[in-house]
CSV table of C-alpha atoms in Angstrom, one decimal:
chain,number,residue,atom,x,y,z
P,4,MET,CA,-50.5,60.5,37.6
P,5,THR,CA,-49.4,63.0,35.0
P,6,ASP,CA,-45.8,63.6,34.1
P,7,SER,CA,-45.9,67.0,35.6
P,8,GLY,CA,-47.4,65.7,38.8
P,9,SER,CA,-44.8,63.0,39.1
P,10,LYS,CA,-42.0,65.5,38.6
P,11,LEU,CA,-43.5,67.8,41.2
P,12,LYS,CA,-43.6,64.8,43.7
P,13,ILE,CA,-39.9,64.0,43.0
P,14,TRP,CA,-38.8,67.6,43.5
P,15,LYS,CA,-40.7,67.9,46.8
P,16,PHE,CA,-39.1,64.7,48.1
P,17,LEU,CA,-35.7,65.9,46.9
P,18,LYS,CA,-36.1,69.2,48.6
P,19,ILE,CA,-36.8,67.5,52.0
P,20,ILE,CA,-33.7,65.3,51.7
P,21,LEU,CA,-31.3,68.1,50.6
P,22,SER,CA,-32.6,70.5,53.3
P,23,SER,CA,-32.0,67.9,55.9
P,24,LEU,CA,-28.4,67.3,54.8
P,25,LEU,CA,-27.4,70.9,54.9
P,26,ILE,CA,-29.1,71.7,58.1
P,27,THR,CA,-27.0,68.9,59.7
P,28,VAL,CA,-23.8,70.4,58.4
P,29,LEU,CA,-24.7,74.1,59.2
P,30,LEU,CA,-25.5,73.3,62.8
P,31,LEU,CA,-22.0,72.0,63.3
P,32,PHE,CA,-20.4,75.4,63.3
P,33,THR,CA,-20.4,79.0,64.9
P,34,VAL,CA,-18.0,81.3,66.7
P,35,ALA,CA,-17.3,82.0,70.3
P,36,SER,CA,-15.3,82.3,73.5
P,37,ILE,CA,-12.6,80.8,75.7
P,38,ARG,CA,-13.0,78.1,78.4
P,39,THR,CA,-10.5,75.8,80.1
P,40,LEU,CA,-11.2,72.2,81.1
P,41,SER,CA,-10.8,69.7,83.8
P,42,LEU,CA,-9.8,66.1,83.0
P,43,ASP,CA,-10.7,63.1,85.0
P,44,VAL,CA,-9.3,59.8,83.7
P,45,ASN,CA,-11.8,57.7,85.7
P,46,VAL,CA,-15.0,59.4,84.7
P,47,GLY,CA,-13.8,60.2,81.2
P,48,LEU,CA,-15.4,63.6,81.0
P,49,GLN,CA,-15.5,66.0,83.9
P,50,LEU,CA,-16.7,69.5,83.2
P,51,ALA,CA,-17.6,70.8,86.6
P,52,HIS,CA,-14.3,72.6,87.3
P,53,TRP,CA,-13.9,74.4,84.0
P,54,GLU,CA,-12.8,78.0,84.3
P,55,LYS,CA,-14.8,80.3,82.1
P,56,THR,CA,-14.9,83.9,80.8
P,57,ASN,CA,-18.1,85.7,80.0
P,58,ASN,CA,-17.0,87.3,76.7
P,59,ILE,CA,-15.0,86.5,73.7
P,60,SER,CA,-11.4,86.9,74.7
P,61,LEU,CA,-7.8,85.9,73.9
P,62,VAL,CA,-6.7,86.6,77.5
P,63,ILE,CA,-6.5,83.9,80.2
P,64,ASP,CA,-5.1,84.9,83.6
P,65,HIS,CA,-2.2,83.1,85.4
P,66,HIS,CA,-4.6,81.2,87.7
P,67,GLN,CA,-6.5,79.8,84.7
P,68,ARG,CA,-3.2,78.7,83.2
P,69,GLU,CA,-2.0,76.9,86.3
P,70,GLU,CA,-5.4,75.2,86.7
P,71,LEU,CA,-5.4,74.1,83.1
P,72,LEU,CA,-1.8,72.7,83.2
P,73,ALA,CA,-2.6,70.8,86.5
P,74,ASN,CA,-5.6,69.1,84.9
P,75,PHE,CA,-3.5,67.4,82.3
P,76,LYS,CA,-1.8,65.3,85.0
P,77,ALA,CA,-4.8,63.0,84.6
P,78,PHE,CA,-2.7,61.3,81.9
P,79,PRO,CA,0.5,60.5,83.8
P,80,THR,CA,1.8,57.9,81.3
P,81,VAL,CA,1.5,60.4,78.4
P,82,PHE,CA,3.6,62.9,80.3
P,83,SER,CA,6.2,60.5,81.6
P,84,SER,CA,6.7,58.3,78.6
P,85,SER,CA,10.1,58.5,76.8
P,86,LEU,CA,8.2,58.2,73.5
P,87,VAL,CA,6.3,61.5,74.1
P,88,HIS,CA,7.7,65.0,73.9
P,89,HIS,CA,5.4,67.7,75.2
P,90,GLU,CA,5.6,71.4,74.4
P,91,LEU,CA,3.5,74.3,75.6
P,92,VAL,CA,2.6,76.6,72.8
P,93,GLY,CA,1.5,80.2,73.3
P,94,ASN,CA,1.2,79.6,77.0
P,95,TYR,CA,-2.0,77.6,76.7
P,96,SER,CA,-2.0,75.3,73.7
P,97,HIS,CA,-0.2,72.0,73.5
P,98,LEU,CA,1.9,70.1,71.0
P,99,PHE,CA,2.8,66.5,71.6
P,100,ARG,CA,5.3,64.6,69.5
P,101,VAL,CA,5.0,60.8,69.7
P,102,GLN,CA,8.1,59.1,68.5
P,103,GLY,CA,7.8,56.3,65.9
P,104,SER,CA,10.2,53.4,65.5
P,105,GLN,CA,10.3,53.9,61.7
P,106,PRO,CA,11.3,57.5,61.0
P,107,ASP,CA,11.0,57.0,57.2
P,108,LEU,CA,7.2,56.9,57.7
P,109,VAL,CA,5.6,60.3,57.2
P,110,PRO,CA,3.9,61.5,60.5
P,111,TYR,CA,0.4,62.7,60.8
P,112,LEU,CA,-1.3,65.1,63.3
P,113,LEU,CA,-4.5,64.7,65.4
P,114,LEU,CA,-6.0,68.2,66.1
P,115,ALA,CA,-8.5,69.3,68.7
P,116,HIS,CA,-9.2,72.3,70.8
P,117,ILE,CA,-9.8,73.0,74.5
P,118,ASP,CA,-11.9,76.2,74.2
P,119,VAL,CA,-15.6,76.3,73.9
P,120,VAL,CA,-18.5,78.7,73.1
P,121,PRO,CA,-20.3,80.6,75.8
P,122,ALA,CA,-23.2,79.1,77.8
P,123,THR,CA,-25.3,80.2,80.7
P,124,GLU,CA,-27.9,78.3,82.7
P,125,SER,CA,-30.5,81.0,81.9
P,126,ASP,CA,-30.4,79.9,78.3
P,127,GLY,CA,-32.7,77.0,79.3
P,128,TRP,CA,-30.2,74.2,80.0
P,129,GLU,CA,-31.7,71.1,81.8
P,130,ALA,CA,-28.4,71.0,83.8
P,131,PRO,CA,-25.9,73.7,84.6
P,132,PRO,CA,-23.7,74.0,81.4
P,133,PHE,CA,-20.5,73.5,83.3
P,134,SER,CA,-21.7,70.9,85.9
P,135,ALA,CA,-21.1,67.7,83.9
P,136,LYS,CA,-24.3,66.4,85.3
P,137,GLU,CA,-25.1,62.8,84.2
P,138,MET,CA,-28.7,62.1,83.3
P,139,ASP,CA,-30.1,59.0,81.6
P,140,GLY,CA,-26.7,57.9,80.4
P,141,PHE,CA,-25.6,61.3,79.0
P,142,ILE,CA,-23.2,63.8,80.4
P,143,TYR,CA,-24.5,67.3,79.9
P,144,GLY,CA,-22.1,70.3,79.5
P,145,ARG,CA,-20.7,72.9,77.2
P,146,GLY,CA,-17.9,71.4,75.1
P,147,THR,CA,-18.9,67.7,75.6
P,148,ILE,CA,-19.0,67.4,71.8
P,149,ASP,CA,-17.2,70.6,70.7
P,150,ASP,CA,-14.5,69.6,71.3
P,151,LYS,CA,-13.7,67.8,74.6
P,152,GLY,CA,-14.7,64.5,73.3
P,153,SER,CA,-11.8,64.6,70.8
P,154,VAL,CA,-9.4,66.2,73.3
P,155,MET,CA,-9.9,63.6,75.9
P,156,GLY,CA,-10.5,60.7,73.5
P,157,ILE,CA,-7.1,61.3,71.9
P,158,LEU,CA,-5.2,61.6,75.2
P,159,GLN,CA,-7.0,58.7,76.8
P,160,ALA,CA,-6.4,56.5,73.8
P,161,LEU,CA,-2.7,57.3,73.9
P,162,GLU,CA,-2.6,56.7,77.6
P,163,TYR,CA,-4.1,53.2,77.2
P,164,LEU,CA,-1.7,52.4,74.3
P,165,LEU,CA,1.4,53.4,76.3
P,166,ILE,CA,0.2,51.5,79.4
P,167,LYS,CA,-0.1,48.4,77.1
P,168,GLY,CA,3.5,48.9,76.0
P,169,TYR,CA,2.5,49.9,72.5
P,170,ALA,CA,5.2,51.7,70.5
P,171,PRO,CA,4.0,53.2,67.2
P,172,ARG,CA,5.9,52.6,64.0
P,173,ARG,CA,4.6,55.8,62.5
P,174,GLY,CA,5.4,58.8,64.6
P,175,PHE,CA,2.6,61.4,65.0
P,176,TYR,CA,1.7,64.7,66.6
P,177,ILE,CA,-1.2,65.9,68.8
P,178,GLY,CA,-2.1,69.5,68.6
P,179,LEU,CA,-4.5,71.0,71.2
P,180,GLY,CA,-5.4,74.6,70.5
P,181,HIS,CA,-6.8,77.0,73.1
P,182,ASP,CA,-8.5,79.6,70.8
P,183,GLU,CA,-10.1,77.7,67.9
P,184,GLU,CA,-13.4,79.4,68.4
P,185,VAL,CA,-11.7,82.8,67.7
P,186,SER,CA,-9.7,81.6,64.7
P,187,GLY,CA,-6.8,79.8,66.3
P,188,LEU,CA,-4.3,82.7,65.7
P,189,ASN,CA,-2.4,82.1,68.9
P,190,GLY,CA,-2.9,78.3,69.2
P,191,ALA,CA,-3.0,76.3,66.0
P,192,LYS,CA,-1.1,79.0,64.1
P,193,ASN,CA,1.8,78.9,66.5
P,194,ILE,CA,1.8,75.1,66.5
P,195,VAL,CA,2.2,75.3,62.7
P,196,ARG,CA,5.0,77.8,63.1
P,197,ILE,CA,6.9,75.3,65.4
P,198,LEU,CA,6.4,72.4,63.0
P,199,LYS,CA,7.6,74.5,60.0
P,200,GLN,CA,10.7,75.5,62.0
P,201,ASN,CA,11.4,71.8,62.5
P,202,GLY,CA,10.9,71.0,58.8
P,203,VAL,CA,7.9,68.8,59.5
P,204,GLN,CA,5.6,67.7,56.7
P,205,LEU,CA,2.5,65.7,57.5
P,206,ALA,CA,0.8,62.7,55.8
P,207,PHE,CA,-2.5,64.1,56.9
P,208,VAL,CA,-4.3,66.1,59.6
P,209,LEU,CA,-7.5,64.9,61.4
P,210,ASP,CA,-9.6,67.6,63.1
P,211,GLU,CA,-13.2,67.9,64.3
P,212,GLY,CA,-15.8,68.9,61.7
P,213,LEU,CA,-18.4,66.5,60.5
P,214,ALA,CA,-19.9,63.4,62.3
P,215,VAL,CA,-22.0,60.3,62.1
P,216,ILE,CA,-25.6,61.2,61.3
P,217,ASP,CA,-28.4,58.7,62.0
P,218,GLY,CA,-32.0,59.3,61.0
P,219,ILE,CA,-31.4,62.9,60.1
P,220,ILE,CA,-31.4,62.8,56.3
P,221,SER,CA,-34.9,61.9,55.1
P,222,GLY,CA,-34.9,58.9,52.8
P,223,LEU,CA,-31.3,57.8,53.6
P,224,ASP,CA,-31.2,54.1,54.5
P,225,GLY,CA,-29.0,53.8,57.6
P,226,PRO,CA,-26.4,56.1,59.3
P,227,ALA,CA,-23.7,58.0,57.4
P,228,ALA,CA,-20.3,59.2,58.5
P,229,LEU,CA,-19.4,62.4,56.7
P,230,ILE,CA,-15.7,63.2,56.5
P,231,GLY,CA,-15.0,66.8,55.7
P,232,VAL,CA,-12.5,67.1,52.8
P,233,SER,CA,-12.7,70.9,52.6
P,234,GLU,CA,-14.1,74.1,54.1
P,235,LYS,CA,-15.7,77.1,52.5
P,236,GLY,CA,-13.6,80.3,52.4
P,237,SER,CA,-14.6,83.3,54.4
P,238,ALA,CA,-14.6,87.1,54.0
P,239,THR,CA,-15.7,90.0,56.0
P,240,VAL,CA,-16.1,93.2,53.9
P,241,LYS,CA,-16.7,96.7,55.2
P,242,LEU,CA,-18.8,99.2,53.2
P,243,THR,CA,-18.5,102.8,54.1
P,244,VAL,CA,-20.2,106.0,52.8
P,245,SER,CA,-18.8,109.3,54.0
P,246,MET,CA,-20.5,112.7,53.3
P,247,LEU,CA,-20.8,116.1,54.9
P,248,PRO,CA,-23.2,116.1,57.9
P,249,GLY,CA,-26.2,118.3,57.9
P,250,HIS,CA,-29.4,119.2,59.6
P,251,ALA,CA,-32.5,117.1,59.1
P,252,SER,CA,-34.6,120.1,58.3
P,253,MET,CA,-32.6,120.6,55.1
P,254,PRO,CA,-31.7,117.1,53.8
P,255,PRO,CA,-29.7,116.5,50.6
P,256,ARG,CA,-31.3,114.5,47.8
P,257,GLU,CA,-29.3,111.4,49.0
P,258,THR,CA,-27.9,110.7,52.4
P,259,SER,CA,-25.0,108.5,53.5
P,260,ILE,CA,-27.6,106.0,54.9
P,261,GLY,CA,-29.6,106.0,51.7
P,262,ILE,CA,-26.6,105.4,49.5
P,263,LEU,CA,-25.3,102.6,51.7
P,264,ALA,CA,-28.8,101.0,52.0
P,265,ALA,CA,-29.1,100.9,48.2
P,266,ALA,CA,-25.7,99.3,47.9
P,267,VAL,CA,-26.6,96.6,50.5
P,268,LYS,CA,-29.9,96.0,48.7
P,269,ARG,CA,-28.1,95.4,45.5
P,270,LEU,CA,-25.9,92.8,47.1
P,271,GLU,CA,-28.9,91.0,48.6
P,272,GLU,CA,-30.9,91.1,45.3
P,273,ASN,CA,-27.9,89.9,43.2
P,274,PRO,CA,-26.5,86.8,44.9
P,275,MET,CA,-23.2,85.2,43.9
P,276,PRO,CA,-23.5,82.8,40.9
P,277,ARG,CA,-24.9,79.3,41.3
P,278,LEU,CA,-22.0,76.8,41.5
P,279,PHE,CA,-23.6,73.6,42.7
P,280,GLY,CA,-21.8,70.5,41.4
P,281,LEU,CA,-18.5,72.3,40.9
P,282,GLY,CA,-17.2,71.6,44.4
P,283,PRO,CA,-16.9,68.7,46.8
P,284,GLU,CA,-20.6,68.9,47.7
P,285,ARG,CA,-21.0,66.7,44.5
P,286,TYR,CA,-19.0,63.9,46.1
P,287,THR,CA,-21.4,63.7,49.1
P,288,PHE,CA,-24.4,63.1,47.0
P,289,GLU,CA,-22.6,60.6,44.7
P,290,HIS,CA,-21.4,58.6,47.6
P,291,LEU,CA,-24.8,58.5,49.4
P,292,ALA,CA,-26.8,57.9,46.2
P,293,HIS,CA,-26.9,54.1,46.5
P,294,LYS,CA,-28.5,54.3,50.0
P,295,PHE,CA,-31.6,56.0,48.6
P,296,LYS,CA,-34.6,54.4,46.8
P,297,LEU,CA,-35.7,55.2,43.3
P,298,PRO,CA,-36.2,57.8,41.9
P,299,MET,CA,-33.7,59.6,44.2
P,300,LYS,CA,-31.0,57.0,43.6
P,301,PHE,CA,-31.2,57.7,39.9
P,302,VAL,CA,-31.2,61.5,40.3
P,303,MET,CA,-28.3,61.6,42.8
P,304,SER,CA,-26.2,59.0,40.7
P,305,ASN,CA,-26.4,61.2,37.7
P,306,LEU,CA,-25.4,64.7,38.8
P,307,TRP,CA,-23.6,65.2,35.5
P,308,LEU,CA,-27.1,65.6,34.2
P,309,PHE,CA,-29.1,66.9,37.1
P,310,SER,CA,-26.7,69.3,38.8
P,311,PRO,CA,-28.1,72.5,37.1
P,312,LEU,CA,-31.7,71.5,38.1
P,313,LEU,CA,-30.7,70.6,41.6
P,314,GLY,CA,-28.8,73.9,41.9
P,315,ARG,CA,-32.0,75.9,41.0
P,316,LEU,CA,-34.0,73.9,43.5
P,317,LEU,CA,-31.5,74.2,46.3
P,318,GLU,CA,-31.1,77.9,46.0
P,319,ARG,CA,-34.8,78.5,46.8
P,320,GLN,CA,-34.3,77.3,50.3
P,321,GLU,CA,-32.3,79.2,52.9
P,322,ASN,CA,-31.0,76.0,54.5
P,323,THR,CA,-29.7,74.6,51.2
P,324,ASN,CA,-28.5,77.7,49.5
P,325,ALA,CA,-25.1,77.4,51.1
P,326,PHE,CA,-24.5,74.3,49.0
P,327,VAL,CA,-25.1,76.2,45.8
P,328,ARG,CA,-23.0,79.4,46.0
P,329,THR,CA,-20.9,81.8,48.0
P,330,THR,CA,-23.4,83.2,50.6
P,331,THR,CA,-23.8,86.9,51.4
P,332,ALA,CA,-25.0,88.0,54.8
P,333,VAL,CA,-25.2,91.7,55.9
P,334,THR,CA,-24.5,91.4,59.6
P,335,MET,CA,-23.9,94.9,60.8
P,336,PHE,CA,-25.2,98.4,59.8
P,337,ASN,CA,-24.2,101.5,61.8
P,338,ALA,CA,-25.1,105.1,61.1
P,339,GLY,CA,-26.4,108.2,62.9
P,340,VAL,CA,-26.0,109.6,66.3
P,341,LYS,CA,-29.1,111.9,66.7
P,342,VAL,CA,-32.6,112.0,65.2
P,343,ASN,CA,-32.2,115.6,63.8
P,344,VAL,CA,-28.7,115.2,62.4
P,345,ILE,CA,-27.9,113.8,59.0
P,346,PRO,CA,-24.9,111.5,59.6
P,347,SER,CA,-21.6,112.0,57.8
P,348,LEU,CA,-20.7,108.3,58.1
P,349,ALA,CA,-22.6,105.1,57.4
P,350,GLU,CA,-21.0,101.7,57.7
P,351,ALA,CA,-22.1,98.1,57.0
P,352,HIS,CA,-20.3,94.8,57.4
P,353,VAL,CA,-21.0,91.9,55.1
P,354,ASN,CA,-19.9,88.3,55.8
P,355,LEU,CA,-19.4,85.9,52.9
P,356,ARG,CA,-18.8,82.2,52.9
P,357,ILE,CA,-16.9,81.4,49.7
P,358,HIS,CA,-17.8,78.4,47.6
P,359,SER,CA,-15.0,76.0,46.7
P,360,ALA,CA,-15.2,76.9,43.0
P,361,GLN,CA,-14.5,80.6,43.7
P,362,SER,CA,-11.6,82.6,45.1
P,363,LEU,CA,-11.6,85.4,47.6
P,364,GLN,CA,-10.4,87.8,44.8
P,365,GLU,CA,-13.2,86.7,42.5
P,366,VAL,CA,-15.8,87.4,45.2
P,367,LEU,CA,-14.3,90.9,45.9
P,368,ASP,CA,-14.4,91.7,42.2
P,369,LEU,CA,-18.1,90.7,42.1
P,370,ILE,CA,-18.9,92.8,45.1
P,371,HIS,CA,-17.3,95.9,43.4
P,372,ALA,CA,-19.2,95.1,40.2
P,373,THR,CA,-22.5,94.7,42.0
P,374,VAL,CA,-22.2,97.8,44.3
P,375,ALA,CA,-21.1,99.8,41.3
P,376,ASP,CA,-21.0,103.1,43.2
P,377,GLN,CA,-17.8,105.1,43.7
P,378,ARG,CA,-19.2,106.8,46.7
P,379,VAL,CA,-19.2,103.4,48.6
P,380,LYS,CA,-15.8,102.5,49.9
P,381,ILE,CA,-15.2,98.7,49.9
P,382,GLU,CA,-12.6,97.3,52.2
P,383,LEU,CA,-11.6,93.7,53.0
P,384,VAL,CA,-11.5,93.4,56.8
P,385,GLU,CA,-10.3,89.8,56.8
P,386,GLY,CA,-10.7,86.8,54.5
P,387,PHE,CA,-9.2,83.7,53.1
P,388,ASP,CA,-9.8,81.4,50.1
P,389,PRO,CA,-11.7,78.1,50.3
P,390,LEU,CA,-9.5,75.3,51.6
P,391,PRO,CA,-8.1,73.0,49.0
P,392,VAL,CA,-10.1,69.8,48.5
P,393,SER,CA,-8.3,66.9,50.2
P,394,SER,CA,-8.2,63.6,48.3
P,395,ALA,CA,-10.8,61.0,49.0
P,396,ASP,CA,-10.0,58.4,46.4
P,397,GLU,CA,-8.8,54.8,46.9
P,398,LYS,CA,-5.1,55.8,47.1
P,399,SER,CA,-5.6,58.5,49.7
P,400,PHE,CA,-3.8,57.2,52.8
P,401,GLY,CA,-5.4,59.6,55.4
P,402,TYR,CA,-9.0,59.3,54.1
P,403,GLN,CA,-8.9,55.5,53.7
P,404,ILE,CA,-7.4,55.0,57.2
P,405,ILE,CA,-10.1,57.2,58.7
P,406,LYS,CA,-12.7,55.3,56.7
P,407,LYS,CA,-11.3,52.0,57.7
P,408,THR,CA,-11.4,53.0,61.4
P,409,VAL,CA,-15.0,54.1,61.1
P,410,LEU,CA,-16.0,50.9,59.5
P,411,ASP,CA,-14.1,48.8,62.0
P,412,MET,CA,-16.4,50.3,64.7
P,413,PHE,CA,-19.6,50.9,62.7
P,414,PRO,CA,-19.9,48.3,59.9
P,415,THR,CA,-23.4,49.4,58.8
P,416,VAL,CA,-22.4,53.1,58.3
P,417,THR,CA,-22.0,54.6,54.9
P,418,VAL,CA,-18.8,56.7,54.7
P,419,ALA,CA,-18.9,59.8,52.4
P,420,PRO,CA,-16.8,62.9,51.9
P,421,GLY,CA,-18.4,66.2,52.8
P,422,ILE,CA,-17.7,69.9,53.0
P,423,CYS,CA,-17.7,72.1,56.1
P,424,VAL,CA,-19.7,75.3,55.6
P,425,GLY,CA,-18.1,76.7,58.8
P,426,ASN,CA,-14.4,77.0,59.6
P,427,THR,CA,-12.0,75.2,61.9
P,428,ASP,CA,-8.4,76.0,62.8
P,429,SER,CA,-7.2,73.1,60.7
P,430,ARG,CA,-6.9,75.6,57.8
P,431,HIS,CA,-3.6,76.8,59.3
P,432,PHE,CA,-2.0,73.5,58.4
P,433,LYS,CA,-2.5,73.7,54.7
P,434,ASP,CA,1.2,74.3,54.1
P,435,LEU,CA,2.2,71.2,55.9
P,436,THR,CA,-0.1,68.8,54.1
P,437,SER,CA,-2.5,68.6,51.2
P,438,ASN,CA,-4.7,66.2,53.1
P,439,ILE,CA,-6.8,67.8,55.9
P,440,TYR,CA,-9.8,65.9,57.1
P,441,ARG,CA,-12.6,67.0,59.5
P,442,PHE,CA,-14.4,64.2,61.4
P,443,ALA,CA,-15.1,63.0,64.9
P,444,PRO,CA,-17.1,59.9,65.8
P,445,ALA,CA,-19.9,61.9,67.5
P,446,TRP,CA,-23.2,60.2,66.8
P,447,PHE,CA,-26.1,62.5,66.0
P,448,LYS,CA,-29.7,61.5,66.0
P,449,PRO,CA,-32.7,63.7,65.3
P,450,GLY,CA,-32.6,66.7,67.6
P,451,ASP,CA,-28.9,66.3,68.5
P,452,PRO,CA,-27.4,68.7,65.9
P,453,GLN,CA,-29.3,71.6,67.5
P,454,ARG,CA,-27.4,70.9,70.7
P,455,PHE,CA,-24.1,71.7,69.0
P,456,HIS,CA,-23.2,75.2,70.2
P,457,GLY,CA,-26.8,75.3,71.5
P,458,ILE,CA,-28.5,74.4,74.7
P,459,ASN,CA,-28.2,71.0,76.4
P,460,GLU,CA,-25.0,70.0,74.6
P,461,ARG,CA,-24.3,66.4,75.7
P,462,ILE,CA,-22.5,63.2,75.0
P,463,SER,CA,-23.6,59.7,75.9
P,464,LYS,CA,-21.1,57.7,78.0
P,465,LYS,CA,-21.3,55.1,75.2
P,466,ASN,CA,-20.4,57.6,72.6
P,467,TYR,CA,-17.5,58.9,74.6
P,468,GLU,CA,-16.2,55.4,74.9
P,469,GLU,CA,-16.5,55.2,71.1
P,470,PHE,CA,-14.3,58.4,70.8
P,471,VAL,CA,-11.6,56.6,72.8
P,472,VAL,CA,-11.8,53.4,70.8
P,473,PHE,CA,-11.8,55.3,67.6
P,474,PHE,CA,-8.5,57.0,68.3
P,475,PHE,CA,-7.1,53.9,69.9
P,476,ASN,CA,-7.8,52.0,66.6
P,477,LEU,CA,-6.8,54.9,64.4
P,478,ILE,CA,-3.3,55.2,65.9
P,479,GLN,CA,-2.7,51.5,65.3
P,480,ASN,CA,-4.2,51.6,61.8
P,481,CYS,CA,-1.8,54.4,60.8
P,482,ASP,CA,1.2,52.1,61.4
P,483,ILE,CA,0.7,50.3,58.1
P,484,GLN,CA,3.0,51.2,55.3
P,485,LYS,CA,0.4,50.7,52.5
P,486,LEU,CA,-3.3,50.9,52.4
P,487,PRO,CA,-5.3,47.9,53.5
P,488,GLU,CA,-8.2,46.1,52.0
P,489,PRO,CA,-11.5,48.1,52.5
P,490,HIS,CA,-12.2,46.4,55.8
P,491,SER,CA,-10.5,44.4,58.5
P,492,SER,CA,-11.1,43.4,62.2
P,493,VAL,CA,-11.0,45.9,65.1
P,494,HIS,CA,-8.1,46.0,67.5
P,495,GLU,CA,-8.7,44.7,71.0
P,496,LEU,CA,-8.9,47.5,73.6
């Protein structure tokens, strides 16, 4: 085989692997609506009695509130223990403070959310999305993975520990937001406000985010647990062109629609700069490199050399372009009210997901430079910088405790840091800690990531048990004062 043929074979193989990795991460996020939940301590997950709304909303009526509060009685020991202080936040979110016996140990926070994205049976579900129907060892229902597995896994683990008479040395908090899918402005943000008022600083925060993937990344030998150490930033930008209206029979040389369309085209034809290798995505490939065979092991172990080449390859694919740069997506375009009237106003909205190596302001400056037309008004609707990259080195308490807990349960798994291309409400906690991690022990095999926010979302009964055991072990592992050796035995449940 010629050198050029060998190189082409390597790049084709590489493209398959990298595409698989980003597809997995991308499918873990979207936006949505409010639901409430029912809890059944015996079954573990009971979705049948969830209240639901049909549209994205921040309003829950009094009946829903009372139903939701009543459901938490499924954990009587949690609510009756003298070690646990419970506070209702924003009427529907919850903050638990679990007292530790050694107040000099910095507390941590376990974060989850009780709202879910919309679902209707007409979408093609095999079981009604709020029925909690069990089939072949799986419980089907909206929210089984996002994020009721964590909500109930945390509470059930704490219930078991308290029943056993366990008293933690390191105090910790549990935050359960009710509006994560619509940014967490009334849930997580108010939880942060209360913690700040009490002068709380956190050792780390653990939220949902990435998961265990098994058989999804082509060429990867064995499953991998990806722990999110950062999130991309986000911006929504509004472009507006305003002109005098006119009759279609006497059109001007340029219309508001034409000017705006040209501006949008310039944004699409001139993407943000390629930045692969300058953010935490580099860590993912470096940590997984040893689980690939040659030549991929060599390529991924030497990103100092191959990053530019990989970046050019990745940007060619829609599914992997998000690793490379800040992405630009024109999501709304509105203009015109009648076929024979030239509109005075044309508007477009652009959504950008900001790479860790860029700032919100840098992205806005590039948009202005690319549009380069004074007739186009550019406004920031909302946005925030990429989240700081949390530590994942050997001295990082939070990361190493999470890693240890994963390896206690899944010794054959490779643990690696990763980046969330979507957003969670954990970003509101960045003033309370520099260590925010995004991981839940959901186990994804081929076909499973598509269920996340899609149809037939489900969790196996075995995997839900693993959620409970994970948090059961994590809480105990956090009681140590210094980091352990890389691996030790699991706690008895």
